[in-house]
Short mmCIF file of C-alpha atoms in Angstrom, two decimals:
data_model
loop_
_atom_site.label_atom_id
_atom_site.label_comp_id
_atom_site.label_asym_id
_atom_site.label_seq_id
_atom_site.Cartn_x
_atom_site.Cartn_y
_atom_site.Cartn_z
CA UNK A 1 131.31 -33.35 153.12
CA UNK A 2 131.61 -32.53 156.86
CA UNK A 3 127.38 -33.26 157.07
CA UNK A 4 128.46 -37.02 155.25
CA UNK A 5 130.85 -38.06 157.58
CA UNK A 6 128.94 -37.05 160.71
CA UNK A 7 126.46 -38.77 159.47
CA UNK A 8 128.40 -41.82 158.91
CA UNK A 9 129.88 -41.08 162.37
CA UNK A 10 126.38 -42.16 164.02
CA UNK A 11 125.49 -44.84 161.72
CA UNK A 12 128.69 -46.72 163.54
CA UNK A 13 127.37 -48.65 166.71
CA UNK A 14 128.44 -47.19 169.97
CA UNK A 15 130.34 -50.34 170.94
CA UNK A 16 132.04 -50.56 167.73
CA UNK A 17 133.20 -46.86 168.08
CA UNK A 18 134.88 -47.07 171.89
CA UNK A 19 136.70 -50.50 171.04
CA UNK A 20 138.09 -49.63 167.89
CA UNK A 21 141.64 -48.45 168.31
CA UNK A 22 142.34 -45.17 167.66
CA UNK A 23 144.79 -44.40 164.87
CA UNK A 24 146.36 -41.15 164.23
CA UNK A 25 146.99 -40.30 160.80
CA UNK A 26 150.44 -39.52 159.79
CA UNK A 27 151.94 -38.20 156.33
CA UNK A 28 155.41 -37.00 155.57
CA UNK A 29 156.47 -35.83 152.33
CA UNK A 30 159.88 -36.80 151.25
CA UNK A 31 162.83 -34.83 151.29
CA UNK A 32 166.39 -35.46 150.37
CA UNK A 33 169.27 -33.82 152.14
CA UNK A 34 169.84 -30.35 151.45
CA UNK A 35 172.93 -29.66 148.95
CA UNK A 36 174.82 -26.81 149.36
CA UNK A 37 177.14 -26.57 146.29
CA UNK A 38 176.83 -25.52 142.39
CA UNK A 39 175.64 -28.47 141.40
CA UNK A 40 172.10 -28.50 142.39
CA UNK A 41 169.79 -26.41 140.92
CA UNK A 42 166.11 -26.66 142.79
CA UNK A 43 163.45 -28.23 140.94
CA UNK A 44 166.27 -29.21 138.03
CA UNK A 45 167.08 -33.18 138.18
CA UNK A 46 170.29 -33.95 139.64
CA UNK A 47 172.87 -34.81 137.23
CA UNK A 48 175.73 -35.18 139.87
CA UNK A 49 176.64 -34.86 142.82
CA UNK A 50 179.75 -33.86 144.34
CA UNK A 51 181.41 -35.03 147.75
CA UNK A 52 184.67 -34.24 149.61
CA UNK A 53 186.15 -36.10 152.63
CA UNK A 54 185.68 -33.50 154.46
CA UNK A 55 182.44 -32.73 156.21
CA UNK A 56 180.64 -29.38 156.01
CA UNK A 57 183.43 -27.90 153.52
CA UNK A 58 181.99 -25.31 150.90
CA UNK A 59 183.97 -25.05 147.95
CA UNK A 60 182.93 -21.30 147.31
CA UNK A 61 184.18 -19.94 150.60
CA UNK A 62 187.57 -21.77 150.00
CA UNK A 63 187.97 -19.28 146.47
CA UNK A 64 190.64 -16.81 146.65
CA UNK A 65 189.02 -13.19 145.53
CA UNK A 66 191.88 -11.63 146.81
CA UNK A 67 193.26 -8.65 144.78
CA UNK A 68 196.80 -10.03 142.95
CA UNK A 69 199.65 -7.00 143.80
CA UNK A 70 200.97 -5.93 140.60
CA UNK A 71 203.53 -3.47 138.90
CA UNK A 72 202.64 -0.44 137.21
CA UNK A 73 202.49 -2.66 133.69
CA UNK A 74 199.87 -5.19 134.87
CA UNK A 75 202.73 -8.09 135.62
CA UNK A 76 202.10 -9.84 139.18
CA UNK A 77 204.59 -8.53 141.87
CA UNK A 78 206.20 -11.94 142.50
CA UNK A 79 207.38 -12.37 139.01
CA UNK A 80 210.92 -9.96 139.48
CA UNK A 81 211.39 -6.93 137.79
CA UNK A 82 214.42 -8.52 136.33
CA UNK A 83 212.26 -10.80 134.18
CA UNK A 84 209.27 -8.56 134.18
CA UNK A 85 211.04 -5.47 132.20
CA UNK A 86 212.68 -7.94 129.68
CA UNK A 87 208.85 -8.48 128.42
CA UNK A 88 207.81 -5.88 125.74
CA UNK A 89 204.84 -4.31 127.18
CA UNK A 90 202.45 -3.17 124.30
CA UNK A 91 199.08 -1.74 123.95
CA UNK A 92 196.52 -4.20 121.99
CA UNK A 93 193.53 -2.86 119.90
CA UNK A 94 190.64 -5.35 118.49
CA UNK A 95 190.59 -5.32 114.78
CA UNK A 96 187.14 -3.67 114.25
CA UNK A 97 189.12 -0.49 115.41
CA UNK A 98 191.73 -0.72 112.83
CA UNK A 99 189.35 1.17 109.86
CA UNK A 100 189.09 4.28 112.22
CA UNK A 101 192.28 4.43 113.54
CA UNK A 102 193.93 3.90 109.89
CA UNK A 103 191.75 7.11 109.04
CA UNK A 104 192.82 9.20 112.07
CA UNK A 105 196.21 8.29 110.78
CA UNK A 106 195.46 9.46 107.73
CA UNK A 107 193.37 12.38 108.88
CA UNK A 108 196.71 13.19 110.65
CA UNK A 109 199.91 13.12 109.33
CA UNK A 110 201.94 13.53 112.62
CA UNK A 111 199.49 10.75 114.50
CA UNK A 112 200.19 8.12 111.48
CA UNK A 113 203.83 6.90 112.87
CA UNK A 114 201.97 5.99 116.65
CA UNK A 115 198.39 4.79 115.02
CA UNK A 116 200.90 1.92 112.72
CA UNK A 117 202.49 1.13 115.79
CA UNK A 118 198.87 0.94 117.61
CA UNK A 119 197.48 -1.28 114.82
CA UNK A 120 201.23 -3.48 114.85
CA UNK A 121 200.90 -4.10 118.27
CA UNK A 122 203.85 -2.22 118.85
CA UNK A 123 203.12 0.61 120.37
CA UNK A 124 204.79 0.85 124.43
CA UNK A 125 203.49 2.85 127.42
CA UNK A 126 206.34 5.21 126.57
CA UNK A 127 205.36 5.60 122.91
CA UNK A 128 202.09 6.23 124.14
CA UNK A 129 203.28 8.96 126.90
CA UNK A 130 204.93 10.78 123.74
CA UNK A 131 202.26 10.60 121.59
CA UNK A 132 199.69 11.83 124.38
CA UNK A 133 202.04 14.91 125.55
CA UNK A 134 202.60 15.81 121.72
CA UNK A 135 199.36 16.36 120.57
CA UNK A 136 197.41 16.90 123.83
CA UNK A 137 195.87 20.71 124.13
CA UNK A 138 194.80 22.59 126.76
CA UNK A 139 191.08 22.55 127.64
CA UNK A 140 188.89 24.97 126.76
CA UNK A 141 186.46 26.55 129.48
CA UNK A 142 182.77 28.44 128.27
CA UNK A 143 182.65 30.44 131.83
CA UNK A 144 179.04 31.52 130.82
CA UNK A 145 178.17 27.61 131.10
CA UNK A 146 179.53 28.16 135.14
CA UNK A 147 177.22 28.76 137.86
CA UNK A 148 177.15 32.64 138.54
CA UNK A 149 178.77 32.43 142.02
CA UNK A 150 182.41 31.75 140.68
CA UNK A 151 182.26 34.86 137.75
CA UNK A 152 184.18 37.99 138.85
CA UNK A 153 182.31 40.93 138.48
CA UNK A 154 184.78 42.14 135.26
CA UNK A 155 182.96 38.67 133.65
CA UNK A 156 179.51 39.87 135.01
CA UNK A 157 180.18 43.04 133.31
CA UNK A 158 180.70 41.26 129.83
CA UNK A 159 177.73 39.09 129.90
#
């Protein structure tokens, strides 16, 4: 290609060549102005656009991710406790659980009165606190499971 268009280059006639005006070629692609909210996706036709009086504003930085202050049941801190505690506060439990907790129930006679409650939506933090000191046991340690460092030497003796 390069060979062609010298070779066109010479068939020109000198005097042609230094009086024909020089033009640069120029090309610019097209852009549109860039858009900085959710509503542009790139390379996805715009479907809307959003704008707001005033210039340069993101939306997103003006979000609040704050952390809301709350009381020890989950109810924001400005609401006052005066209103808060009248609300019954109550555990809730999606109904797929219901067929296993019906059978722990009825595995166990002395859980049955707190899983009702659990299923009934009734059952409170302090029911909760009661039934969790009630039946909770003490843990059990295997010491030979223990890294050998922390065994006295009577365990050492037994193993």
């Amino acid at each position: 290609m390069a060979g062609l268009l010298r070779t066109a280059s010479t068939r020109i006639p000198t005097v042609l060549r230094a009086t024909a005006p020089r033009m640069a070629q120029q090309r610019f692609v097209q852009t549109s102005a860039l858009r900085r909210h959710q509503a542009v996706n790139p390379g996805w036709p715009v479907m809307y656009s959003i704008t707001y009086d005033k210039p340069g504003w993101d939306p997103e930085m003006e979000l609040e991710y704050d952390v809301m202050p709350r009381d020890e049941f989950g109810v924001p801190a400005h609401i006052p406790p005066e209103l808060s505690t009248t609300i019954r506060h109550t555990y809730y439990v999606p109904p797929q659980y219901y067929p296993f907790l019906k059978k722990l129930g009825d595995d166990t006679p002395e859980l049955k009165p707190y899983m009702d409650k659990l299923m009934n939506g009734e059952l409170t933090f302090d029911d909760y606190e009661e039934m969790f000191y009630l039946f909770a046991k003490p843990l059990k340690i295997h010491r030979p499971r223990i890294a050998m460092p922390y065994r006295t030497a009577e365990e050492m003796k037994k193993s």
